[in-house]
mmCIF file of C-alpha atoms in Angstrom:
data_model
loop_
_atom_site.group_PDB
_atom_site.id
_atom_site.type_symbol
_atom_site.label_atom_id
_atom_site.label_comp_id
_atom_site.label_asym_id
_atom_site.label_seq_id
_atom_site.Cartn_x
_atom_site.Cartn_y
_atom_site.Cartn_z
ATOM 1 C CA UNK D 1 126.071 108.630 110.173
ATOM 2 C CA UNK D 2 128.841 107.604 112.691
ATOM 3 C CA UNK D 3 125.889 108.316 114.955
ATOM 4 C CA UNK D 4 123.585 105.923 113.927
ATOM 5 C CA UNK D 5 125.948 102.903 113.411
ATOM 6 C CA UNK D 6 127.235 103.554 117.033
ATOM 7 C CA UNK D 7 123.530 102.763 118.145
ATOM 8 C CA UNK D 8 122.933 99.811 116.324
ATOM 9 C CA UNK D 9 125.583 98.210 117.902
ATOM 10 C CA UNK D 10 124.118 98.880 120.934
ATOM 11 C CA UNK D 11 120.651 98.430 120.159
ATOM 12 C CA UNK D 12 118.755 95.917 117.579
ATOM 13 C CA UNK D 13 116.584 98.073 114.976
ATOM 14 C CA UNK D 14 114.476 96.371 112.642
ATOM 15 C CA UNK D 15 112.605 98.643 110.201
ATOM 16 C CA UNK D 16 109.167 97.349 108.436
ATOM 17 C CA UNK D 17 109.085 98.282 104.916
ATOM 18 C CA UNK D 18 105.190 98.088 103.495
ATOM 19 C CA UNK D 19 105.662 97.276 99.724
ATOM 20 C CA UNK D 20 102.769 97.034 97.150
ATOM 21 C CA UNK D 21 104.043 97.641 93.590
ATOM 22 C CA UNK D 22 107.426 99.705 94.508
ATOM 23 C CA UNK D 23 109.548 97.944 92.281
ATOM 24 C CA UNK D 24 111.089 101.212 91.031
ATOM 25 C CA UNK D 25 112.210 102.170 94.054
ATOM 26 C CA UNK D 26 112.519 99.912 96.786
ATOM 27 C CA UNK D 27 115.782 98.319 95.943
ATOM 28 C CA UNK D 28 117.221 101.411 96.258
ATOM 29 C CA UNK D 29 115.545 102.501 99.388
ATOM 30 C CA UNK D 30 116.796 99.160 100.907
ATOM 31 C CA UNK D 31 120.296 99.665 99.979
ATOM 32 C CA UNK D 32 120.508 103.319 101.450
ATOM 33 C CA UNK D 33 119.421 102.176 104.908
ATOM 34 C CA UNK D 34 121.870 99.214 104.634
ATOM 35 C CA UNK D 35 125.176 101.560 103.411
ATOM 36 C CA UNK D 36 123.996 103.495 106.735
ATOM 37 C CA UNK D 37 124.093 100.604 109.773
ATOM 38 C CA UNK D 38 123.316 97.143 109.922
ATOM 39 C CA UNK D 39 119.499 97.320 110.071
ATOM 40 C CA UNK D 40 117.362 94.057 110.259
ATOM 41 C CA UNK D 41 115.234 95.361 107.124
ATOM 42 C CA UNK D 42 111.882 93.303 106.858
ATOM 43 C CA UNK D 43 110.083 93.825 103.716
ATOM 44 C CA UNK D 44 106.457 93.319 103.340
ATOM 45 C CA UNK D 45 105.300 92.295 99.981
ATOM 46 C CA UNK D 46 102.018 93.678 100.260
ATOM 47 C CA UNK D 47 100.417 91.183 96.789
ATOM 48 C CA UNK D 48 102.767 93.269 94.177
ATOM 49 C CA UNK D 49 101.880 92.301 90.536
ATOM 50 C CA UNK D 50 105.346 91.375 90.670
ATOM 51 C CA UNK D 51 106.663 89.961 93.840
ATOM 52 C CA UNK D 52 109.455 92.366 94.948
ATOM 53 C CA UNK D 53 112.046 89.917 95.765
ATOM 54 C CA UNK D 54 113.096 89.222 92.712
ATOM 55 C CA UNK D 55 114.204 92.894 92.625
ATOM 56 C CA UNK D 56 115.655 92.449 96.041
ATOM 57 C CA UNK D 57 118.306 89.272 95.551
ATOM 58 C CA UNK D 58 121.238 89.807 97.204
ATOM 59 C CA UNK D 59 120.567 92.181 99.832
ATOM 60 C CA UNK D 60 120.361 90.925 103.560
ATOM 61 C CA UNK D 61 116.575 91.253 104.520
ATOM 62 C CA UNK D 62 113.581 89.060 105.029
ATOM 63 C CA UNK D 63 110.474 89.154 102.664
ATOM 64 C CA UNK D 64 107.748 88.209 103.897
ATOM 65 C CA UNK D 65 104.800 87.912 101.126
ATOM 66 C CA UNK D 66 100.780 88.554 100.957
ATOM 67 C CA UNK D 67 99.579 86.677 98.490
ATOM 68 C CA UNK D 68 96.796 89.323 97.514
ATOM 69 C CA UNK D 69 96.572 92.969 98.374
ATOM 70 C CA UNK D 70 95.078 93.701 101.870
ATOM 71 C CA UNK D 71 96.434 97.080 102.391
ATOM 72 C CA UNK D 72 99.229 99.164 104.000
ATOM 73 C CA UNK D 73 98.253 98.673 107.385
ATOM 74 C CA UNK D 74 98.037 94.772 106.611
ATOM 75 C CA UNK D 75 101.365 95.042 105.592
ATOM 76 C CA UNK D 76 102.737 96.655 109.112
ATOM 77 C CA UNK D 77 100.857 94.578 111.133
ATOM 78 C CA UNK D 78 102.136 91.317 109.183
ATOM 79 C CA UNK D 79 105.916 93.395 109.853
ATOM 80 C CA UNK D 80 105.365 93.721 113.499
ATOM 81 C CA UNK D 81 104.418 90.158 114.040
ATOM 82 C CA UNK D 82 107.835 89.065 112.416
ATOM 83 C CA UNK D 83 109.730 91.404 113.784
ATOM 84 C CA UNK D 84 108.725 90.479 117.518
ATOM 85 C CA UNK D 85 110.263 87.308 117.157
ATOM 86 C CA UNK D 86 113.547 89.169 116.722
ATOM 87 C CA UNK D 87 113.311 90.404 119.731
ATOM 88 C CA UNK D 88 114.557 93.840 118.795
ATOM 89 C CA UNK D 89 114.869 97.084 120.917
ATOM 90 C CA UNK D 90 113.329 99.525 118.305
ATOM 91 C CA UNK D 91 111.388 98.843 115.503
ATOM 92 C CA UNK D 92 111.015 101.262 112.598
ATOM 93 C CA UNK D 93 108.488 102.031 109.723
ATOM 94 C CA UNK D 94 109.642 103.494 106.326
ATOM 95 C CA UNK D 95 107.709 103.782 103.263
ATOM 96 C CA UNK D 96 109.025 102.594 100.050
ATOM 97 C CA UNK D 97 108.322 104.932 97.626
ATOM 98 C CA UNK D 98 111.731 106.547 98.688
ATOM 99 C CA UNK D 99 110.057 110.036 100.208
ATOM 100 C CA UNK D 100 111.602 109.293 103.600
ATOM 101 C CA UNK D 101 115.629 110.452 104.418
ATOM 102 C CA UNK D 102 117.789 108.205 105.809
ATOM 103 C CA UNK D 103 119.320 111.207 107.674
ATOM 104 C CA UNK D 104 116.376 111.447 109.921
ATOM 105 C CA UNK D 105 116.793 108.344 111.552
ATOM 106 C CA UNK D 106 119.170 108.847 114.333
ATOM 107 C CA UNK D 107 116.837 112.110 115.639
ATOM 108 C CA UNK D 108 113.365 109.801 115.271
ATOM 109 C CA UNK D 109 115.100 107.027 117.546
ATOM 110 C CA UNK D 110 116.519 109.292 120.249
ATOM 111 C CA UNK D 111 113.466 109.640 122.645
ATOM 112 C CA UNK D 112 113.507 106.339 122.505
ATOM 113 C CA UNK D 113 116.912 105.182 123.450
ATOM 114 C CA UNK D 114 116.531 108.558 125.716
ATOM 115 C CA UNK D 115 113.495 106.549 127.450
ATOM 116 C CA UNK D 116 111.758 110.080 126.857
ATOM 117 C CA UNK D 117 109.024 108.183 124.511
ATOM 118 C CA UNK D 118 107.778 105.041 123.603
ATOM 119 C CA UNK D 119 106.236 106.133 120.602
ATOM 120 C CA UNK D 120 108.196 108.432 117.921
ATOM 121 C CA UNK D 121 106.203 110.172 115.452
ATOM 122 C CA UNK D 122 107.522 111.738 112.522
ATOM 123 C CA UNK D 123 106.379 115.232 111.394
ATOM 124 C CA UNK D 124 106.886 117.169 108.446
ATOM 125 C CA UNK D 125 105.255 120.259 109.998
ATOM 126 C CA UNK D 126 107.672 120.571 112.837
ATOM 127 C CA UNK D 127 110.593 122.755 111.038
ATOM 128 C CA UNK D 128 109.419 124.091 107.739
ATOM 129 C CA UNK D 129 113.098 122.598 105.573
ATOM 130 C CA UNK D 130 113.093 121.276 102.765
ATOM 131 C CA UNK D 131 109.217 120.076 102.633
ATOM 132 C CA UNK D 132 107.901 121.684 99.505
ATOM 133 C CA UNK D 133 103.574 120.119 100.453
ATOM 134 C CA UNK D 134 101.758 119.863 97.503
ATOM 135 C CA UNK D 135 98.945 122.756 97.879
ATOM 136 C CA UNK D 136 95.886 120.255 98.430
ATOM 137 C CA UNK D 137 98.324 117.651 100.222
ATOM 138 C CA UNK D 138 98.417 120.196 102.690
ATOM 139 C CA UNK D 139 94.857 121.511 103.454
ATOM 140 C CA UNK D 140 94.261 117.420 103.643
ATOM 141 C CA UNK D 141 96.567 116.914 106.372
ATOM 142 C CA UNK D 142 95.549 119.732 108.516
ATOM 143 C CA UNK D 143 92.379 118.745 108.491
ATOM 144 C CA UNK D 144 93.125 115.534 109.164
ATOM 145 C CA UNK D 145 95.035 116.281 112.491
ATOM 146 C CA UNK D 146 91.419 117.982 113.560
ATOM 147 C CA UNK D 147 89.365 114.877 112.465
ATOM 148 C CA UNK D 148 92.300 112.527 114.642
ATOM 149 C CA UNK D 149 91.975 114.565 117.299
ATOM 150 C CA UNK D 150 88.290 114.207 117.526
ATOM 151 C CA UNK D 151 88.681 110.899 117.583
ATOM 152 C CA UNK D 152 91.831 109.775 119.878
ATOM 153 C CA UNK D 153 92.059 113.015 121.693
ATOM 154 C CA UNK D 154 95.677 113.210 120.233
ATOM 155 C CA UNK D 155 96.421 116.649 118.062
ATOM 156 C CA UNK D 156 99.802 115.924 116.307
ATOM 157 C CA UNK D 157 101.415 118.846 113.635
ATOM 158 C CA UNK D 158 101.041 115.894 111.114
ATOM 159 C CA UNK D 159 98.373 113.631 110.537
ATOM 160 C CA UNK D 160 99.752 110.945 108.398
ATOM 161 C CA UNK D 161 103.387 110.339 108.410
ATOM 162 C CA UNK D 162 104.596 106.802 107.267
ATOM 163 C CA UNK D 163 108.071 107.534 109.286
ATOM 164 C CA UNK D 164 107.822 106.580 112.885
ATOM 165 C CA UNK D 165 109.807 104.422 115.487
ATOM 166 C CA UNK D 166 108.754 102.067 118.550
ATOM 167 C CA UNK D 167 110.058 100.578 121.531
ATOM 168 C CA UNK D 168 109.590 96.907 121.696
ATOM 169 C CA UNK D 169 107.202 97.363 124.469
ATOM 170 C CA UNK D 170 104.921 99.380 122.500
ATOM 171 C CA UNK D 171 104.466 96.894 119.855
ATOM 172 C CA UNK D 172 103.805 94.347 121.547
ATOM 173 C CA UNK D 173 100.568 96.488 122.539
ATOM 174 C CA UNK D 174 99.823 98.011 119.343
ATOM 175 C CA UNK D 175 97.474 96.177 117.062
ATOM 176 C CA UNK D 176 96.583 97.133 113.971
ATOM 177 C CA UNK D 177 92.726 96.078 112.503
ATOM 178 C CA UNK D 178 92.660 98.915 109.798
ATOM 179 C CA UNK D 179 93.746 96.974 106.722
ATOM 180 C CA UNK D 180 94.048 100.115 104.623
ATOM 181 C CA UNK D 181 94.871 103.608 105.339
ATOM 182 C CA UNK D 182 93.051 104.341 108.204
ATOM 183 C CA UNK D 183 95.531 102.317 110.396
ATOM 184 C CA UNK D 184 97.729 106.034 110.794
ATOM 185 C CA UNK D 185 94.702 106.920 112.825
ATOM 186 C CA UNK D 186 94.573 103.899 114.622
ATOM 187 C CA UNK D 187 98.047 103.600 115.706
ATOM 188 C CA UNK D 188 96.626 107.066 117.184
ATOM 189 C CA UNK D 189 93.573 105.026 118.990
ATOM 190 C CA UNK D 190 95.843 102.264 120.145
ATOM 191 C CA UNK D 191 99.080 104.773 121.444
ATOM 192 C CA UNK D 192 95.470 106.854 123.423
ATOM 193 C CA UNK D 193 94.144 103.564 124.508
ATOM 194 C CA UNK D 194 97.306 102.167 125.880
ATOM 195 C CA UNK D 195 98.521 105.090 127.438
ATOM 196 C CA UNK D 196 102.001 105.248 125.468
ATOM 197 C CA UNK D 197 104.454 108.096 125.815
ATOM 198 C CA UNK D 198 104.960 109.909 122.282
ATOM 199 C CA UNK D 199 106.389 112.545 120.768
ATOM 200 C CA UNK D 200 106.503 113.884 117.650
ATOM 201 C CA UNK D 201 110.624 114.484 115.680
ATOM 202 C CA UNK D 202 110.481 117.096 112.568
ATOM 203 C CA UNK D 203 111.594 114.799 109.275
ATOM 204 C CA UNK D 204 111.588 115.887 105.826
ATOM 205 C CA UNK D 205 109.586 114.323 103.039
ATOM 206 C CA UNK D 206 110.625 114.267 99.378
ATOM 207 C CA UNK D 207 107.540 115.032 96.872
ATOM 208 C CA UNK D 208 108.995 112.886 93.958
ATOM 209 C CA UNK D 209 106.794 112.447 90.845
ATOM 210 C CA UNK D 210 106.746 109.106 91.421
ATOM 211 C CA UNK D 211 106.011 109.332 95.370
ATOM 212 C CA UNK D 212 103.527 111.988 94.226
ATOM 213 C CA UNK D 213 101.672 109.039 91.910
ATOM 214 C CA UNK D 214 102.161 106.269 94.346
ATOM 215 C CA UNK D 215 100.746 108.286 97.254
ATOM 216 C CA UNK D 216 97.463 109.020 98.090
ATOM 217 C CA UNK D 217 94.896 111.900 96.708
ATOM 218 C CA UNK D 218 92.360 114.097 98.857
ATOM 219 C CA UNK D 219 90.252 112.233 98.032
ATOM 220 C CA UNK D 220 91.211 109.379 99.097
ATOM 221 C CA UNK D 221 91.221 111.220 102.529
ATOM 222 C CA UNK D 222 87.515 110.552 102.493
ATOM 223 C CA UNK D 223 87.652 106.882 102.237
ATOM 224 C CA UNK D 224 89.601 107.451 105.285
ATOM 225 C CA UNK D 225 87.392 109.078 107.113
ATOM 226 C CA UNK D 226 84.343 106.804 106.372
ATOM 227 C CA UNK D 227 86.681 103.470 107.433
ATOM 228 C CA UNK D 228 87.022 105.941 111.125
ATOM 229 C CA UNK D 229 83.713 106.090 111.161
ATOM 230 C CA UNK D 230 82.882 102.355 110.590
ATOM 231 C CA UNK D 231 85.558 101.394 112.883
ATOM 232 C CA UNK D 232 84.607 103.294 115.820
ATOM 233 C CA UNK D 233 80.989 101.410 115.011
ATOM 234 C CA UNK D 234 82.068 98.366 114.750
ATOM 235 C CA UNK D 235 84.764 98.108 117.580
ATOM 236 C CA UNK G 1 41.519 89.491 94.874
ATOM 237 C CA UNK G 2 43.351 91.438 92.306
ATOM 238 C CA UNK G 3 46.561 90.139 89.950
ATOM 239 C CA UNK G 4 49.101 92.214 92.177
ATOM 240 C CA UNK G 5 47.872 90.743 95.869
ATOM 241 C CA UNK G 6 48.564 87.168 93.836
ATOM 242 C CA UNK G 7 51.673 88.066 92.635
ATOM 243 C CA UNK G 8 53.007 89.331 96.030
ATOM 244 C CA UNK G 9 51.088 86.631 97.780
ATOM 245 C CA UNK G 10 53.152 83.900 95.551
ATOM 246 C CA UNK G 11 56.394 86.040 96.154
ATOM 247 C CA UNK G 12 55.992 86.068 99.862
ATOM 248 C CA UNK G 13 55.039 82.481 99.436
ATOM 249 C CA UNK G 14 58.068 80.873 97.940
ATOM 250 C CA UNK G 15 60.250 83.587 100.257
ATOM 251 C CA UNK G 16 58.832 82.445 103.095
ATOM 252 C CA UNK G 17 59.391 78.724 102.597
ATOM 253 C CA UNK G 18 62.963 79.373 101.437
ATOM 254 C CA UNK G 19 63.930 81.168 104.675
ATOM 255 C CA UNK G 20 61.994 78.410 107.133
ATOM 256 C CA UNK G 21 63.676 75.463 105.183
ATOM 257 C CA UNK G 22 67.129 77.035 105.710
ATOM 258 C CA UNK G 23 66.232 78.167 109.377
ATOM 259 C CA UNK G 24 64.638 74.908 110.600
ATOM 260 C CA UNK G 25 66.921 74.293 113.936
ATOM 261 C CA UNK G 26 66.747 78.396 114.997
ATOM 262 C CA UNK G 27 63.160 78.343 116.691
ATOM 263 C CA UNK G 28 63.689 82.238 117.142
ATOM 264 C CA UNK G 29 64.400 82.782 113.587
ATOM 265 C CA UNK G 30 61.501 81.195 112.459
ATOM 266 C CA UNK G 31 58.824 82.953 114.928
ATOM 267 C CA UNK G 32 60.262 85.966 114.011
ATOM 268 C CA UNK G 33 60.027 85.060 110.151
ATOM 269 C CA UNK G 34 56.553 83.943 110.598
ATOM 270 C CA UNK G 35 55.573 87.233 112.610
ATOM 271 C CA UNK G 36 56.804 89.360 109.462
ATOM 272 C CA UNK G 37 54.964 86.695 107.130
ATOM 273 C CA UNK G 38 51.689 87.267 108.587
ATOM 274 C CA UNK G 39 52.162 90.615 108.837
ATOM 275 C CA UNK G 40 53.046 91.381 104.854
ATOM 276 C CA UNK G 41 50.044 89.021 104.129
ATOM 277 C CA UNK G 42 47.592 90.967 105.741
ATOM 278 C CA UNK G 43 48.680 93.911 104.284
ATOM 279 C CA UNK G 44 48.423 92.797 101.158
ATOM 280 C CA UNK G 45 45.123 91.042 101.471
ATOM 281 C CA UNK G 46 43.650 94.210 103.555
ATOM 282 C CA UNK G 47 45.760 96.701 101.838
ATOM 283 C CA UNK G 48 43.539 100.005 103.367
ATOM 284 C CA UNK G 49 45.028 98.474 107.143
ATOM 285 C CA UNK G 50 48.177 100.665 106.245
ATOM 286 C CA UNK G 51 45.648 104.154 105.791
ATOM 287 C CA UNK G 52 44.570 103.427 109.065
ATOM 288 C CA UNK G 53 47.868 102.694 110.926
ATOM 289 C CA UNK G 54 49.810 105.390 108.897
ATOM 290 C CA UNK G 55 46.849 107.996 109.576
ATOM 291 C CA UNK G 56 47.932 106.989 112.922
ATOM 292 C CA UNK G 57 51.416 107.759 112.650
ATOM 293 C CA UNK G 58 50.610 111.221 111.120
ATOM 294 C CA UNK G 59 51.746 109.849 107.184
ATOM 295 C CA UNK G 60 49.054 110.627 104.292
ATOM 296 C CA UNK G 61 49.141 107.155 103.352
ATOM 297 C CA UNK G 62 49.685 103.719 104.038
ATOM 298 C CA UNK G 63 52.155 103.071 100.740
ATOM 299 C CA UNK G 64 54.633 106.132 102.585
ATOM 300 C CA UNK G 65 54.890 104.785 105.845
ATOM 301 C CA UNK G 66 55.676 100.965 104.480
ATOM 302 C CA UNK G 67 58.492 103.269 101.907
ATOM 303 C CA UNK G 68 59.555 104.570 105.085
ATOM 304 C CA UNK G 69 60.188 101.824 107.003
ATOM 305 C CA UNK G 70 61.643 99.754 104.175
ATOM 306 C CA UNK G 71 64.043 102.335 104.141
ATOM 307 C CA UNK G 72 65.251 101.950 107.964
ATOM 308 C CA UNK G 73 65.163 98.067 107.368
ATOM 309 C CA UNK G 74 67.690 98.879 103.797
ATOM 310 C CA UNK G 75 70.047 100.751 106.405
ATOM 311 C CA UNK G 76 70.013 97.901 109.115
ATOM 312 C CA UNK G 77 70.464 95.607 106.477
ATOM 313 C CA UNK G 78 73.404 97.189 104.854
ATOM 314 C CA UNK G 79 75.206 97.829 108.277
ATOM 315 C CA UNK G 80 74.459 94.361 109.231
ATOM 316 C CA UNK G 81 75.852 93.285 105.860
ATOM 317 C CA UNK G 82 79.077 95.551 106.277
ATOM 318 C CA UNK G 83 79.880 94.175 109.618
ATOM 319 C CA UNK G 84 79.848 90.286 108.320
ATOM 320 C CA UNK G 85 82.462 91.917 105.662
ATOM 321 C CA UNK G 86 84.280 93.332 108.360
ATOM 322 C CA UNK G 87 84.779 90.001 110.233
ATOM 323 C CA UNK G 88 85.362 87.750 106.965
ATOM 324 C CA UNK G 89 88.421 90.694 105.889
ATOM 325 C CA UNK G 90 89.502 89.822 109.628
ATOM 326 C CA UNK G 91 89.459 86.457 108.909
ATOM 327 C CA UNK G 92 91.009 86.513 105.663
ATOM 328 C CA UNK G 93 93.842 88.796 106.767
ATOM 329 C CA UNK G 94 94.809 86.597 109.634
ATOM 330 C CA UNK G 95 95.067 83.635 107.026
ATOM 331 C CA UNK G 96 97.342 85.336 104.688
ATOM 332 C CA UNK G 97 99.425 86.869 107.574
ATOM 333 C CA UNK G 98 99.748 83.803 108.803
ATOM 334 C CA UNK G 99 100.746 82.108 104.950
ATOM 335 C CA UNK G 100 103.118 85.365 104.743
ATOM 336 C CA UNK G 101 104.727 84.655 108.307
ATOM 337 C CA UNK G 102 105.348 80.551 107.591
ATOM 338 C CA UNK G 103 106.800 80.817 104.314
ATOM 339 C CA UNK G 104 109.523 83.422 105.602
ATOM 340 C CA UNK G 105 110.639 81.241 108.305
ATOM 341 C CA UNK G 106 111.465 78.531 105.294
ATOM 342 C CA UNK G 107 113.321 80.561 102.714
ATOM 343 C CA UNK G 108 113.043 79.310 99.254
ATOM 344 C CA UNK G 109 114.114 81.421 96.067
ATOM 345 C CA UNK G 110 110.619 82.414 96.037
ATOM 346 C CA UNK G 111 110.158 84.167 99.239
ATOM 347 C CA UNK G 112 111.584 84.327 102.592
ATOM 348 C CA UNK G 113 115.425 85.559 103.558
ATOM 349 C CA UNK G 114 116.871 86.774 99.844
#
């Protein structure tokens, strides 16, 4: 993790954390990435039942708060807009339910610093470690790299990865209108519409019970696709 | 005239008036209502018009092609509907974002830098 802490000297990373309800696990999630290198963490408190901070005192990051639940892609969106005003080089997104490793950070910000991408998109389908894809999970997400790539022209391995880094530059383009999940697809649309330079960095994803409970089901998947849909009408 | 054409004469009635009161400065609007107006109460009053314009059309009967249509005018409707939700989630996001943005640049123990 040498690594990593050498580039943060050398570069300002801020990650976005989407929160709604993680109280179980986002302290700890916080903590890891701060042991690692001095990240500018910004939390986004998407209208938890319980507002997260009071799990989070102590710990050197910014919460920012909705007051009622608007949705994960809200919850970026709100992230990016704060973390402009830092004026940082790279800007990160990590979900809170803990399924993301730490470790894979310094490989998901390399094209970046490499100037090889502007967009970094993470993939558990690039190396098959450690990714144990719950049967279902699976036949979701490879359908749903057909149905993105029907709409943005963009065929990644993985369709829905909450682990991806930006340049500065990049953000400042992106904007996100999908409220709720369909923003993964949209970041698609805007990265196609803009023209950005991506690539896609193999990262592994932990299947916890609890990330298992938190995270979305197939079916949700077609809520998805009817918010695509509605989107692309109403553009 | 029979007890249903007074009913749905009455209905349109009151409808009608509703819609022109609450319209009264869109000119458009209230042609447009008035066009629909006339048309529902001559259908109702001369209810064998629809035969003839259905038989038209190639439907059996009047009553199927007015289902018909009121299902196309249901779907408009409902996307029209949708899309006002659409803009007043837009609106209501950028309020909160903007609530969620101004309280973090003044910390208190509530929110903002921890």
């Amino acid at each position: 993790m040498l690594s990593l802490l050498r580039e943060t000297t050398h570069k300002k990373i801020v990650i976005v954390i989407p929160v709604y309800n993680d109280t179980q696990t986002i302290r700890q999630v916080a903590e890891g990435l701060l042991q690692q290198a001095p990240f500018q963490i910004i939390i986004v408190d998407d209208g938890s039942a319980i507002p997260v901070n009071t799990t989070l005192q102590g710990l050197p990051i910014v919460c920012l708060r909705h007051q009622v639940n608007l949705g994960q892609g809200a919850a970026l969106q709100t992230g990016f807009a704060y973390a402009l005003n830092l004026q940082p080089d790279i800007i990160i997104t990590f979900d809170a339910d803990g399924q993301h490793a730490v470790n894979d950070l310094h490989a998901l910000i390399q094209p970046i610093i490499q100037q090889e991408a502007e967009v970094v998109l993470g993939s558990r389908f690039i190396e098959k470690y450690n990714n144990r894809i719950p049967f279902f999970r699976n036949i979701t997400l490879k359908t749903g790299r057909f149905v993105n790539y029907l709409f943005c022209g963009i065929l990644l391995s993985d369709a829905h990865n909450g682990l991806r880094a930006f340049s500065r530059a990049a953000i400042e383009k992106i904007v996100i209108t999908e409220n709720r999940m369909a923003h993964a697809s949209e970041i698609l649309f805007e990265i196609s519409r803009h023209k950005l330079r991506y690539t896609e960095v193999p990262v592994t994803v932990q299947y916890t019970t609890y990330s298992r409970q938190k995270g979305q089901s197939s079916i949700d998947s077609v809520k998805v696709l009817f918010d695509l849909i509605l989107h692309k009408l109403f553009r | 005239m029979n007890g249903i054409q007074l009913v749905l004469l009455t209905g349109l009635a009151f409808i009608s008036l509703y819609f022109i009161i609450r319209l009264k400065k869109r000119i458009l609007d209230i042609v447009l209502l008035t066009g629909m107006a006339a048309c529902a109460a001559t259908f109702i009053i001369w209810p064998d018009l629809t035969n003839t314009i259905a038989a038209k059309f190639g439907v059996g009967r009047g009553a199927d092609l007015v289902f018909y249509i009121s299902i196309l005018i249901f779907w408009f409707v409902v996307l029209k509907l949708y899309a006002r939700i659409r803009k007043l989630e837009q609106m209501l996001t950028q309020i909160i974002r903007e609530d969620a943005l101004n309280k973090a640049k003044e910390p208190t123990s509530q929110s903002g830098q921890l």
